[in-house]
Amino acid sequence: PPANPSRMANLKFFLENDAPAARRFHADLPALAAAKDRLVVAAGTSSKGLWIRGCAQALADALELPLAETPGGHAGYVAHPRGFAARLRQLLTP
């Protein structure tokens, strides 16, 4: 979409606040490992080759869990809401 004052303000906020916070974050792997029987690590099917999928795969590997796939990419729940919801039900139903 074309740049407008609202988009530019959102981007500025993201770059000044959210992006640095995400880079400083370190997952508490021991705590996650202790709860791994209640976790699902997932990535979108269209995110193959992207760094975000690499992050999910690294977490799944560290926790010795399979990487589940969901429809779409980073925001698959927006682009494929029905398919994402159906897959989420599959993953979260015992």
PDB file of N, CA and C in Angstrom:
ATOM      1  N   PRO A   1       0.832  -1.207   0.000  1.00  0.00           N
ATOM      2  CA  PRO A   1       0.000   0.000   0.000  1.00  0.00           C
ATOM      3  C   PRO A   1       0.870   1.262   0.000  1.00  0.00           C
ATOM      4  N   PRO A   2       0.344   2.322  -0.559  1.00  0.00           N
ATOM      5  CA  PRO A   2       1.121   3.566  -0.582  1.00  0.00           C
ATOM      6  C   PRO A   2       1.360   4.083   0.831  1.00  0.00           C
ATOM      7  N   ALA A   3       2.477   4.770   0.973  1.00  0.00           N
ATOM      8  CA  ALA A   3       2.807   5.362   2.276  1.00  0.00           C
ATOM      9  C   ALA A   3       1.813   6.478   2.586  1.00  0.00           C
ATOM     10  N   ASN A   4       1.400   6.534   3.819  1.00  0.00           N
ATOM     11  CA  ASN A   4       0.559   7.631   4.289  1.00  0.00           C
ATOM     12  C   ASN A   4       0.994   7.915   5.726  1.00  0.00           C
ATOM     13  N   PRO A   5       0.587   9.020   6.304  1.00  0.00           N
ATOM     14  CA  PRO A   5       1.061   9.363   7.648  1.00  0.00           C
ATOM     15  C   PRO A   5       0.783   8.288   8.701  1.00  0.00           C
ATOM     16  N   SER A   6      -0.362   7.625   8.608  1.00  0.00           N
ATOM     17  CA  SER A   6      -0.695   6.591   9.594  1.00  0.00           C
ATOM     18  C   SER A   6       0.239   5.384   9.458  1.00  0.00           C
ATOM     19  N   ARG A   7       0.447   4.920   8.216  1.00  0.00           N
ATOM     20  CA  ARG A   7       1.362   3.788   7.986  1.00  0.00           C
ATOM     21  C   ARG A   7       2.775   4.137   8.414  1.00  0.00           C
ATOM     22  N   MET A   8       3.199   5.344   8.113  1.00  0.00           N
ATOM     23  CA  MET A   8       4.558   5.755   8.470  1.00  0.00           C
ATOM     24  C   MET A   8       4.708   5.827   9.998  1.00  0.00           C
ATOM     25  N   ALA A   9       3.693   6.293  10.689  1.00  0.00           N
ATOM     26  CA  ALA A   9       3.739   6.340  12.153  1.00  0.00           C
ATOM     27  C   ALA A   9       3.801   4.927  12.728  1.00  0.00           C
ATOM     28  N   ASN A  10       3.016   4.004  12.151  1.00  0.00           N
ATOM     29  CA  ASN A  10       3.055   2.610  12.611  1.00  0.00           C
ATOM     30  C   ASN A  10       4.416   1.983  12.366  1.00  0.00           C
ATOM     31  N   LEU A  11       4.994   2.234  11.195  1.00  0.00           N
ATOM     32  CA  LEU A  11       6.315   1.698  10.871  1.00  0.00           C
ATOM     33  C   LEU A  11       7.369   2.268  11.811  1.00  0.00           C
ATOM     34  N   LYS A  12       7.311   3.559  12.070  1.00  0.00           N
ATOM     35  CA  LYS A  12       8.261   4.196  12.988  1.00  0.00           C
ATOM     36  C   LYS A  12       8.157   3.552  14.375  1.00  0.00           C
ATOM     37  N   PHE A  13       6.933   3.365  14.862  1.00  0.00           N
ATOM     38  CA  PHE A  13       6.754   2.733  16.172  1.00  0.00           C
ATOM     39  C   PHE A  13       7.321   1.324  16.167  1.00  0.00           C
ATOM     40  N   PHE A  14       7.033   0.563  15.120  1.00  0.00           N
ATOM     41  CA  PHE A  14       7.524  -0.808  15.022  1.00  0.00           C
ATOM     42  C   PHE A  14       9.054  -0.834  15.058  1.00  0.00           C
ATOM     43  N   LEU A  15       9.680  -0.016  14.249  1.00  0.00           N
ATOM     44  CA  LEU A  15      11.146  -0.022  14.171  1.00  0.00           C
ATOM     45  C   LEU A  15      11.807   0.477  15.453  1.00  0.00           C
ATOM     46  N   GLU A  16      11.163   1.403  16.151  1.00  0.00           N
ATOM     47  CA  GLU A  16      11.750   1.952  17.372  1.00  0.00           C
ATOM     48  C   GLU A  16      11.449   1.123  18.613  1.00  0.00           C
ATOM     49  N   ASN A  17      10.369   0.359  18.605  1.00  0.00           N
ATOM     50  CA  ASN A  17       9.943  -0.351  19.815  1.00  0.00           C
ATOM     51  C   ASN A  17       9.890  -1.866  19.667  1.00  0.00           C
ATOM     52  N   ASP A  18       9.084  -2.340  18.726  1.00  0.00           N
ATOM     53  CA  ASP A  18       8.866  -3.777  18.599  1.00  0.00           C
ATOM     54  C   ASP A  18      10.099  -4.524  18.091  1.00  0.00           C
ATOM     55  N   ALA A  19      10.715  -4.030  17.031  1.00  0.00           N
ATOM     56  CA  ALA A  19      11.866  -4.734  16.454  1.00  0.00           C
ATOM     57  C   ALA A  19      13.016  -4.869  17.458  1.00  0.00           C
ATOM     58  N   PRO A  20      13.417  -3.802  18.150  1.00  0.00           N
ATOM     59  CA  PRO A  20      14.507  -3.960  19.134  1.00  0.00           C
ATOM     60  C   PRO A  20      14.122  -4.910  20.277  1.00  0.00           C
ATOM     61  N   ALA A  21      12.875  -4.867  20.706  1.00  0.00           N
ATOM     62  CA  ALA A  21      12.444  -5.753  21.793  1.00  0.00           C
ATOM     63  C   ALA A  21      12.515  -7.207  21.343  1.00  0.00           C
ATOM     64  N   ALA A  22      12.118  -7.480  20.111  1.00  0.00           N
ATOM     65  CA  ALA A  22      12.177  -8.855  19.600  1.00  0.00           C
ATOM     66  C   ALA A  22      13.617  -9.334  19.510  1.00  0.00           C
ATOM     67  N   ARG A  23      14.525  -8.463  19.145  1.00  0.00           N
ATOM     68  CA  ARG A  23      15.940  -8.863  19.048  1.00  0.00           C
ATOM     69  C   ARG A  23      16.541  -9.132  20.418  1.00  0.00           C
ATOM     70  N   ARG A  24      16.050  -8.468  21.459  1.00  0.00           N
ATOM     71  CA  ARG A  24      16.585  -8.668  22.825  1.00  0.00           C
ATOM     72  C   ARG A  24      16.001  -9.898  23.513  1.00  0.00           C
ATOM     73  N   PHE A  25      14.894 -10.417  23.004  1.00  0.00           N
ATOM     74  CA  PHE A  25      14.200 -11.523  23.658  1.00  0.00           C
ATOM     75  C   PHE A  25      15.015 -12.806  23.578  1.00  0.00           C
ATOM     76  N   HIS A  26      15.064 -13.526  24.673  1.00  0.00           N
ATOM     77  CA  HIS A  26      15.679 -14.851  24.720  1.00  0.00           C
ATOM     78  C   HIS A  26      14.678 -15.802  25.376  1.00  0.00           C
ATOM     79  N   ALA A  27      14.308 -16.836  24.658  1.00  0.00           N
ATOM     80  CA  ALA A  27      13.342 -17.801  25.173  1.00  0.00           C
ATOM     81  C   ALA A  27      13.934 -18.545  26.365  1.00  0.00           C
ATOM     82  N   ASP A  28      13.112 -18.822  27.338  1.00  0.00           N
ATOM     83  CA  ASP A  28      13.519 -19.607  28.505  1.00  0.00           C
ATOM     84  C   ASP A  28      13.348 -21.075  28.134  1.00  0.00           C
ATOM     85  N   LEU A  29      14.359 -21.634  27.490  1.00  0.00           N
ATOM     86  CA  LEU A  29      14.254 -23.011  26.993  1.00  0.00           C
ATOM     87  C   LEU A  29      14.001 -24.037  28.090  1.00  0.00           C
ATOM     88  N   PRO A  30      14.635 -23.929  29.262  1.00  0.00           N
ATOM     89  CA  PRO A  30      14.310 -24.912  30.311  1.00  0.00           C
ATOM     90  C   PRO A  30      12.830 -24.868  30.717  1.00  0.00           C
ATOM     91  N   ALA A  31      12.264 -23.671  30.818  1.00  0.00           N
ATOM     92  CA  ALA A  31      10.848 -23.562  31.172  1.00  0.00           C
ATOM     93  C   ALA A  31       9.961 -24.118  30.062  1.00  0.00           C
ATOM     94  N   LEU A  32      10.313 -23.830  28.826  1.00  0.00           N
ATOM     95  CA  LEU A  32       9.541 -24.365  27.711  1.00  0.00           C
ATOM     96  C   LEU A  32       9.656 -25.881  27.646  1.00  0.00           C
ATOM     97  N   ALA A  33      10.850 -26.394  27.870  1.00  0.00           N
ATOM     98  CA  ALA A  33      11.044 -27.854  27.837  1.00  0.00           C
ATOM     99  C   ALA A  33      10.218 -28.531  28.921  1.00  0.00           C
ATOM    100  N   ALA A  34      10.088 -27.876  30.065  1.00  0.00           N
ATOM    101  CA  ALA A  34       9.303 -28.450  31.158  1.00  0.00           C
ATOM    102  C   ALA A  34       7.818 -28.523  30.801  1.00  0.00           C
ATOM    103  N   ALA A  35       7.383 -27.714  29.855  1.00  0.00           N
ATOM    104  CA  ALA A  35       5.967 -27.681  29.467  1.00  0.00           C
ATOM    105  C   ALA A  35       5.754 -28.200  28.053  1.00  0.00           C
ATOM    106  N   LYS A  36       6.746 -28.882  27.483  1.00  0.00           N
ATOM    107  CA  LYS A  36       6.661 -29.228  26.063  1.00  0.00           C
ATOM    108  C   LYS A  36       5.522 -30.181  25.714  1.00  0.00           C
ATOM    109  N   ASP A  37       4.990 -30.892  26.705  1.00  0.00           N
ATOM    110  CA  ASP A  37       3.842 -31.760  26.425  1.00  0.00           C
ATOM    111  C   ASP A  37       2.574 -30.945  26.166  1.00  0.00           C
ATOM    112  N   ARG A  38       2.640 -29.637  26.406  1.00  0.00           N
ATOM    113  CA  ARG A  38       1.494 -28.755  26.169  1.00  0.00           C
ATOM    114  C   ARG A  38       1.769 -27.736  25.067  1.00  0.00           C
ATOM    115  N   LEU A  39       2.874 -27.906  24.332  1.00  0.00           N
ATOM    116  CA  LEU A  39       3.267 -26.935  23.315  1.00  0.00           C
ATOM    117  C   LEU A  39       3.142 -27.508  21.911  1.00  0.00           C
ATOM    118  N   VAL A  40       2.834 -26.638  20.977  1.00  0.00           N
ATOM    119  CA  VAL A  40       2.875 -26.942  19.556  1.00  0.00           C
ATOM    120  C   VAL A  40       3.690 -25.830  18.914  1.00  0.00           C
ATOM    121  N   VAL A  41       4.752 -26.205  18.240  1.00  0.00           N
ATOM    122  CA  VAL A  41       5.547 -25.228  17.504  1.00  0.00           C
ATOM    123  C   VAL A  41       5.135 -25.357  16.043  1.00  0.00           C
ATOM    124  N   ALA A  42       4.747 -24.235  15.446  1.00  0.00           N
ATOM    125  CA  ALA A  42       4.194 -24.285  14.091  1.00  0.00           C
ATOM    126  C   ALA A  42       4.776 -23.195  13.210  1.00  0.00           C
ATOM    127  N   ALA A  43       4.675 -23.427  11.916  1.00  0.00           N
ATOM    128  CA  ALA A  43       5.085 -22.451  10.912  1.00  0.00           C
ATOM    129  C   ALA A  43       4.181 -22.610   9.699  1.00  0.00           C
ATOM    130  N   GLY A  44       4.009 -21.534   8.966  1.00  0.00           N
ATOM    131  CA  GLY A  44       3.175 -21.569   7.769  1.00  0.00           C
ATOM    132  C   GLY A  44       3.834 -22.311   6.622  1.00  0.00           C
ATOM    133  N   THR A  45       3.021 -22.985   5.833  1.00  0.00           N
ATOM    134  CA  THR A  45       3.548 -23.768   4.716  1.00  0.00           C
ATOM    135  C   THR A  45       4.266 -22.901   3.690  1.00  0.00           C
ATOM    136  N   SER A  46       3.850 -21.660   3.538  1.00  0.00           N
ATOM    137  CA  SER A  46       4.497 -20.799   2.539  1.00  0.00           C
ATOM    138  C   SER A  46       5.661 -20.006   3.111  1.00  0.00           C
ATOM    139  N   SER A  47       6.086 -20.327   4.330  1.00  0.00           N
ATOM    140  CA  SER A  47       7.227 -19.621   4.920  1.00  0.00           C
ATOM    141  C   SER A  47       8.540 -20.379   4.746  1.00  0.00           C
ATOM    142  N   LYS A  48       8.513 -21.457   3.962  1.00  0.00           N
ATOM    143  CA  LYS A  48       9.741 -22.233   3.744  1.00  0.00           C
ATOM    144  C   LYS A  48      10.812 -21.335   3.135  1.00  0.00           C
ATOM    145  N   GLY A  49      12.019 -21.422   3.710  1.00  0.00           N
ATOM    146  CA  GLY A  49      13.129 -20.610   3.236  1.00  0.00           C
ATOM    147  C   GLY A  49      13.235 -19.250   3.892  1.00  0.00           C
ATOM    148  N   LEU A  50      12.268 -18.874   4.728  1.00  0.00           N
ATOM    149  CA  LEU A  50      12.297 -17.582   5.406  1.00  0.00           C
ATOM    150  C   LEU A  50      12.869 -17.727   6.814  1.00  0.00           C
ATOM    151  N   TRP A  51      13.465 -16.652   7.322  1.00  0.00           N
ATOM    152  CA  TRP A  51      14.087 -16.697   8.648  1.00  0.00           C
ATOM    153  C   TRP A  51      13.067 -16.989   9.744  1.00  0.00           C
ATOM    154  N   ILE A  52      11.824 -16.555   9.562  1.00  0.00           N
ATOM    155  CA  ILE A  52      10.829 -16.799  10.606  1.00  0.00           C
ATOM    156  C   ILE A  52      10.558 -18.295  10.773  1.00  0.00           C
ATOM    157  N   ARG A  53      10.582 -19.021   9.661  1.00  0.00           N
ATOM    158  CA  ARG A  53      10.412 -20.474   9.750  1.00  0.00           C
ATOM    159  C   ARG A  53      11.641 -21.098  10.405  1.00  0.00           C
ATOM    160  N   GLY A  54      12.809 -20.568  10.091  1.00  0.00           N
ATOM    161  CA  GLY A  54      14.035 -21.053  10.720  1.00  0.00           C
ATOM    162  C   GLY A  54      13.991 -20.902  12.233  1.00  0.00           C
ATOM    163  N   CYS A  55      13.413 -19.817  12.700  1.00  0.00           N
ATOM    164  CA  CYS A  55      13.270 -19.609  14.153  1.00  0.00           C
ATOM    165  C   CYS A  55      12.355 -20.669  14.752  1.00  0.00           C
ATOM    166  N   ALA A  56      11.232 -20.923  14.097  1.00  0.00           N
ATOM    167  CA  ALA A  56      10.299 -21.943  14.586  1.00  0.00           C
ATOM    168  C   ALA A  56      10.948 -23.322  14.563  1.00  0.00           C
ATOM    169  N   GLN A  57      11.677 -23.629  13.497  1.00  0.00           N
ATOM    170  CA  GLN A  57      12.338 -24.926  13.406  1.00  0.00           C
ATOM    171  C   GLN A  57      13.404 -25.077  14.485  1.00  0.00           C
ATOM    172  N   ALA A  58      14.156 -24.009  14.741  1.00  0.00           N
ATOM    173  CA  ALA A  58      15.189 -24.055  15.785  1.00  0.00           C
ATOM    174  C   ALA A  58      14.562 -24.306  17.154  1.00  0.00           C
ATOM    175  N   LEU A  59      13.422 -23.673  17.427  1.00  0.00           N
ATOM    176  CA  LEU A  59      12.738 -23.906  18.700  1.00  0.00           C
ATOM    177  C   LEU A  59      12.235 -25.341  18.777  1.00  0.00           C
ATOM    178  N   ALA A  60      11.611 -25.815  17.715  1.00  0.00           N
ATOM    179  CA  ALA A  60      11.121 -27.198  17.697  1.00  0.00           C
ATOM    180  C   ALA A  60      12.273 -28.171  17.922  1.00  0.00           C
ATOM    181  N   ASP A  61      13.395 -27.932  17.261  1.00  0.00           N
ATOM    182  CA  ASP A  61      14.560 -28.808  17.423  1.00  0.00           C
ATOM    183  C   ASP A  61      15.080 -28.770  18.863  1.00  0.00           C
ATOM    184  N   ALA A  62      15.171 -27.576  19.428  1.00  0.00           N
ATOM    185  CA  ALA A  62      15.680 -27.433  20.796  1.00  0.00           C
ATOM    186  C   ALA A  62      14.789 -28.160  21.795  1.00  0.00           C
ATOM    187  N   LEU A  63      13.492 -28.182  21.520  1.00  0.00           N
ATOM    188  CA  LEU A  63      12.545 -28.829  22.425  1.00  0.00           C
ATOM    189  C   LEU A  63      12.274 -30.284  22.039  1.00  0.00           C
ATOM    190  N   GLU A  64      12.917 -30.741  20.974  1.00  0.00           N
ATOM    191  CA  GLU A  64      12.711 -32.092  20.457  1.00  0.00           C
ATOM    192  C   GLU A  64      11.241 -32.348  20.160  1.00  0.00           C
ATOM    193  N   LEU A  65      10.634 -31.378  19.463  1.00  0.00           N
ATOM    194  CA  LEU A  65       9.238 -31.466  19.034  1.00  0.00           C
ATOM    195  C   LEU A  65       9.193 -31.397  17.514  1.00  0.00           C
ATOM    196  N   PRO A  66       8.164 -31.971  16.911  1.00  0.00           N
ATOM    197  CA  PRO A  66       8.018 -31.804  15.460  1.00  0.00           C
ATOM    198  C   PRO A  66       7.554 -30.381  15.156  1.00  0.00           C
ATOM    199  N   LEU A  67       7.889 -29.904  13.983  1.00  0.00           N
ATOM    200  CA  LEU A  67       7.392 -28.609  13.540  1.00  0.00           C
ATOM    201  C   LEU A  67       6.086 -28.848  12.796  1.00  0.00           C
ATOM    202  N   ALA A  68       5.002 -28.335  13.333  1.00  0.00           N
ATOM    203  CA  ALA A  68       3.689 -28.471  12.690  1.00  0.00           C
ATOM    204  C   ALA A  68       3.556 -27.395  11.619  1.00  0.00           C
ATOM    205  N   GLU A  69       2.803 -27.702  10.582  1.00  0.00           N
ATOM    206  CA  GLU A  69       2.567 -26.725   9.532  1.00  0.00           C
ATOM    207  C   GLU A  69       1.119 -26.263   9.556  1.00  0.00           C
ATOM    208  N   THR A  70       0.949 -24.986   9.235  1.00  0.00           N
ATOM    209  CA  THR A  70      -0.370 -24.378   9.129  1.00  0.00           C
ATOM    210  C   THR A  70      -0.473 -23.731   7.755  1.00  0.00           C
ATOM    211  N   PRO A  71      -1.681 -23.530   7.247  1.00  0.00           N
ATOM    212  CA  PRO A  71      -1.836 -22.900   5.940  1.00  0.00           C
ATOM    213  C   PRO A  71      -1.284 -21.470   5.935  1.00  0.00           C
ATOM    214  N   GLY A  72      -0.719 -21.088   4.810  1.00  0.00           N
ATOM    215  CA  GLY A  72      -0.252 -19.717   4.648  1.00  0.00           C
ATOM    216  C   GLY A  72       1.162 -19.502   5.131  1.00  0.00           C
ATOM    217  N   GLY A  73       1.451 -18.263   5.449  1.00  0.00           N
ATOM    218  CA  GLY A  73       2.780 -17.875   5.891  1.00  0.00           C
ATOM    219  C   GLY A  73       2.741 -17.251   7.264  1.00  0.00           C
ATOM    220  N   HIS A  74       3.420 -16.123   7.400  1.00  0.00           N
ATOM    221  CA  HIS A  74       3.557 -15.453   8.696  1.00  0.00           C
ATOM    222  C   HIS A  74       2.193 -15.103   9.305  1.00  0.00           C
ATOM    223  N   ALA A  75       1.268 -14.686   8.502  1.00  0.00           N
ATOM    224  CA  ALA A  75      -0.071 -14.330   8.986  1.00  0.00           C
ATOM    225  C   ALA A  75      -1.117 -15.204   8.300  1.00  0.00           C
ATOM    226  N   GLY A  76      -0.890 -16.501   8.308  1.00  0.00           N
ATOM    227  CA  GLY A  76      -1.809 -17.428   7.667  1.00  0.00           C
ATOM    228  C   GLY A  76      -3.218 -17.354   8.213  1.00  0.00           C
ATOM    229  N   TYR A  77      -3.349 -16.997   9.466  1.00  0.00           N
ATOM    230  CA  TYR A  77      -4.676 -16.872  10.071  1.00  0.00           C
ATOM    231  C   TYR A  77      -5.483 -15.755   9.429  1.00  0.00           C
ATOM    232  N   VAL A  78      -4.809 -14.784   8.806  1.00  0.00           N
ATOM    233  CA  VAL A  78      -5.504 -13.691   8.119  1.00  0.00           C
ATOM    234  C   VAL A  78      -5.838 -14.105   6.685  1.00  0.00           C
ATOM    235  N   ALA A  79      -4.854 -14.674   5.991  1.00  0.00           N
ATOM    236  CA  ALA A  79      -5.042 -15.024   4.583  1.00  0.00           C
ATOM    237  C   ALA A  79      -5.877 -16.286   4.391  1.00  0.00           C
ATOM    238  N   HIS A  80      -5.805 -17.200   5.344  1.00  0.00           N
ATOM    239  CA  HIS A  80      -6.510 -18.493   5.235  1.00  0.00           C
ATOM    240  C   HIS A  80      -7.226 -18.818   6.553  1.00  0.00           C
ATOM    241  N   PRO A  81      -8.170 -17.985   6.974  1.00  0.00           N
ATOM    242  CA  PRO A  81      -8.757 -18.161   8.301  1.00  0.00           C
ATOM    243  C   PRO A  81      -9.437 -19.508   8.530  1.00  0.00           C
ATOM    244  N   ARG A  82     -10.180 -20.005   7.549  1.00  0.00           N
ATOM    245  CA  ARG A  82     -10.873 -21.288   7.740  1.00  0.00           C
ATOM    246  C   ARG A  82      -9.887 -22.451   7.798  1.00  0.00           C
ATOM    247  N   GLY A  83      -8.958 -22.478   6.868  1.00  0.00           N
ATOM    248  CA  GLY A  83      -7.958 -23.541   6.864  1.00  0.00           C
ATOM    249  C   GLY A  83      -7.063 -23.500   8.089  1.00  0.00           C
ATOM    250  N   PHE A  84      -6.709 -22.282   8.487  1.00  0.00           N
ATOM    251  CA  PHE A  84      -5.875 -22.135   9.682  1.00  0.00           C
ATOM    252  C   PHE A  84      -6.625 -22.625  10.915  1.00  0.00           C
ATOM    253  N   ALA A  85      -7.891 -22.226  11.036  1.00  0.00           N
ATOM    254  CA  ALA A  85      -8.698 -22.646  12.186  1.00  0.00           C
ATOM    255  C   ALA A  85      -8.863 -24.163  12.225  1.00  0.00           C
ATOM    256  N   ALA A  86      -9.108 -24.766  11.063  1.00  0.00           N
ATOM    257  CA  ALA A  86      -9.267 -26.226  11.009  1.00  0.00           C
ATOM    258  C   ALA A  86      -7.972 -26.911  11.435  1.00  0.00           C
ATOM    259  N   ARG A  87      -6.840 -26.411  10.952  1.00  0.00           N
ATOM    260  CA  ARG A  87      -5.554 -27.013  11.320  1.00  0.00           C
ATOM    261  C   ARG A  87      -5.268 -26.803  12.801  1.00  0.00           C
ATOM    262  N   LEU A  88      -5.590 -25.643  13.310  1.00  0.00           N
ATOM    263  CA  LEU A  88      -5.384 -25.357  14.727  1.00  0.00           C
ATOM    264  C   LEU A  88      -6.213 -26.319  15.585  1.00  0.00           C
ATOM    265  N   ARG A  89      -7.447 -26.564  15.181  1.00  0.00           N
ATOM    266  CA  ARG A  89      -8.274 -27.542  15.902  1.00  0.00           C
ATOM    267  C   ARG A  89      -7.617 -28.904  15.904  1.00  0.00           C
ATOM    268  N   GLN A  90      -7.084 -29.328  14.754  1.00  0.00           N
ATOM    269  CA  GLN A  90      -6.390 -30.621  14.672  1.00  0.00           C
ATOM    270  C   GLN A  90      -5.214 -30.669  15.638  1.00  0.00           C
ATOM    271  N   LEU A  91      -4.437 -29.599  15.644  1.00  0.00           N
ATOM    272  CA  LEU A  91      -3.223 -29.578  16.466  1.00  0.00           C
ATOM    273  C   LEU A  91      -3.509 -29.519  17.961  1.00  0.00           C
ATOM    274  N   LEU A  92      -4.619 -28.890  18.326  1.00  0.00           N
ATOM    275  CA  LEU A  92      -4.895 -28.674  19.746  1.00  0.00           C
ATOM    276  C   LEU A  92      -5.912 -29.636  20.338  1.00  0.00           C
ATOM    277  N   THR A  93      -6.468 -30.507  19.519  1.00  0.00           N
ATOM    278  CA  THR A  93      -7.419 -31.490  20.027  1.00  0.00           C
ATOM    279  C   THR A  93      -6.678 -32.752  20.423  1.00  0.00           C
ATOM    280  N   PRO A  94      -6.818 -33.158  21.704  1.00  0.00           N
ATOM    281  CA  PRO A  94      -6.091 -34.365  22.130  1.00  0.00           C
ATOM    282  C   PRO A  94      -6.585 -35.625  21.429  1.00  0.00           C
TER     283      PRO A  94
END
